């Protein structure tokens, strides 16, 4: 009996850990302003890294569908693309993302039922959900970017 309880406890802990980690991975605007080293320490080595232009260093993570653009001051643009088979699953992730963003002090604005803008004084994030043509899939795109200095204030 104790083995069954222990097994169930371990399964529940793994599920909670997975959900927490997954919610953090979709919350990409937290990478804005961080260094490439910090991102590599958190996500591992990117599958593609291009530093041929120091003002536009590009890193891509295929397993997460995340792409980052950085300069010597840190990451200034992050994009995430994810596919879903159901609207409920997509909206659950969007709601988790918005909740995490509000907790982090960002303000949300709904442009339409499938487009949202989240921002604060230094970060601008757009979320869009679209049906892929001739496909049963929906595509979620989250684009976060650092606001330029002249736009602040």
XYZ file of C-alpha atoms in Angstrom:
153
model
C 0.000 0.000 0.000
C 2.833 2.390 0.855
C 4.486 1.655 -2.501
C 1.286 2.632 -4.326
C 0.978 5.850 -2.332
C 4.636 6.659 -2.962
C 4.214 5.952 -6.680
C 1.156 8.199 -6.883
C 2.979 10.954 -4.998
C 5.912 10.766 -7.415
C 3.596 10.872 -10.441
C 1.762 13.907 -9.018
C 5.052 15.702 -8.301
C 6.297 15.038 -11.836
C 3.034 16.387 -13.260
C 3.232 19.552 -11.136
C 6.897 20.026 -12.091
C 6.069 19.539 -15.791
C 3.176 22.023 -15.682
C 5.240 24.642 -13.849
C 8.189 24.224 -16.209
C 5.951 24.314 -19.296
C 4.214 27.506 -18.160
C 7.614 29.115 -17.598
C 8.844 28.087 -21.053
C 5.927 29.728 -22.820
C 6.480 32.951 -20.815
C 9.191 34.123 -23.221
C 9.253 37.837 -22.448
C 11.268 37.033 -19.328
C 14.255 36.456 -21.641
C 14.253 40.078 -22.845
C 17.346 41.905 -21.588
C 19.109 38.746 -20.458
C 22.441 37.687 -21.907
C 22.895 34.839 -24.364
C 24.894 32.989 -21.691
C 21.960 33.149 -19.267
C 19.616 31.779 -21.951
C 22.031 28.962 -22.816
C 22.413 28.126 -19.110
C 18.617 27.847 -18.786
C 17.623 26.204 -22.096
C 20.847 24.527 -23.192
C 22.752 24.991 -26.415
C 20.680 26.330 -29.300
C 20.235 24.132 -32.346
C 21.272 27.101 -34.507
C 23.509 30.018 -33.537
C 24.546 32.799 -35.912
C 26.809 35.541 -34.592
C 28.078 36.814 -37.950
C 26.463 40.205 -37.222
C 27.171 41.333 -33.614
C 24.073 43.570 -33.563
C 21.779 40.697 -34.623
C 22.988 37.449 -33.051
C 20.408 34.735 -33.714
C 19.703 31.654 -31.574
C 17.050 29.029 -32.315
C 15.679 26.196 -30.196
C 13.707 23.743 -32.348
C 12.384 21.593 -29.497
C 10.735 24.672 -28.010
C 10.117 26.554 -31.281
C 11.824 29.601 -29.791
C 14.034 32.048 -31.682
C 15.986 34.898 -30.060
C 17.797 37.909 -31.459
C 20.411 39.642 -29.343
C 23.175 42.204 -29.436
C 26.044 42.954 -27.049
C 23.515 44.386 -24.533
C 21.430 41.209 -24.370
C 18.360 39.646 -25.946
C 15.998 42.185 -27.512
C 13.547 39.974 -29.440
C 12.081 36.537 -28.729
C 9.575 34.602 -30.836
C 7.712 31.423 -29.959
C 5.584 29.370 -32.342
C 3.487 26.454 -31.172
C 0.862 24.275 -32.896
C -2.337 22.986 -31.287
C -5.087 20.601 -32.304
C -7.772 22.270 -30.174
C -8.756 25.827 -29.326
C -9.237 24.880 -25.680
C -5.641 23.713 -25.360
C -4.372 26.877 -27.077
C -6.514 29.201 -24.956
C -5.423 27.390 -21.784
C -1.810 28.226 -22.665
C -2.728 31.801 -23.609
C -4.523 32.251 -20.274
C -1.509 30.823 -18.393
C 0.789 33.145 -20.320
C -1.349 36.199 -19.599
C -1.634 35.261 -15.902
C 2.151 34.923 -15.595
C 2.606 38.228 -17.421
C 0.220 40.071 -15.111
C 2.038 38.612 -12.083
C 5.274 39.978 -13.604
C 3.760 43.472 -13.781
C 2.776 43.631 -17.436
C -0.541 45.078 -18.615
C -2.740 43.188 -21.056
C -4.963 44.518 -23.835
C -7.266 42.337 -25.932
C -7.276 43.498 -29.535
C -9.594 40.691 -30.654
C -10.648 37.248 -29.489
C -7.427 35.790 -30.877
C -4.957 38.676 -30.574
C -3.563 40.188 -27.396
C -0.971 42.817 -26.592
C 0.909 42.709 -23.309
C 3.379 45.405 -22.330
C 5.139 47.416 -19.696
C 7.585 50.311 -19.931
C 10.335 48.171 -21.472
C 8.685 45.139 -23.155
C 6.042 44.803 -25.887
C 4.493 41.356 -26.473
C 1.954 40.302 -29.110
C 0.038 37.035 -28.978
C -1.861 35.747 -32.008
C -3.754 32.524 -32.586
C -4.610 31.585 -36.160
C -6.008 28.598 -37.993
C -3.416 27.149 -40.373
C -4.810 26.996 -43.928
C -5.781 23.498 -45.107
C -4.752 22.027 -41.765
C -6.495 20.923 -38.569
C -3.909 22.831 -36.533
C -4.017 26.216 -34.853
C -0.805 28.206 -34.594
C 0.067 30.293 -31.560
C 2.677 32.992 -32.109
C 4.125 35.032 -29.285
C 6.493 37.862 -30.200
C 8.199 39.762 -27.410
C 10.552 42.651 -28.009
C 12.383 45.270 -26.035
C 10.898 48.709 -26.515
C 13.350 51.131 -28.073
C 14.717 53.916 -25.906
C 12.921 56.699 -27.802
C 9.514 55.026 -27.254
C 9.968 54.804 -23.480
C 8.659 57.417 -21.134
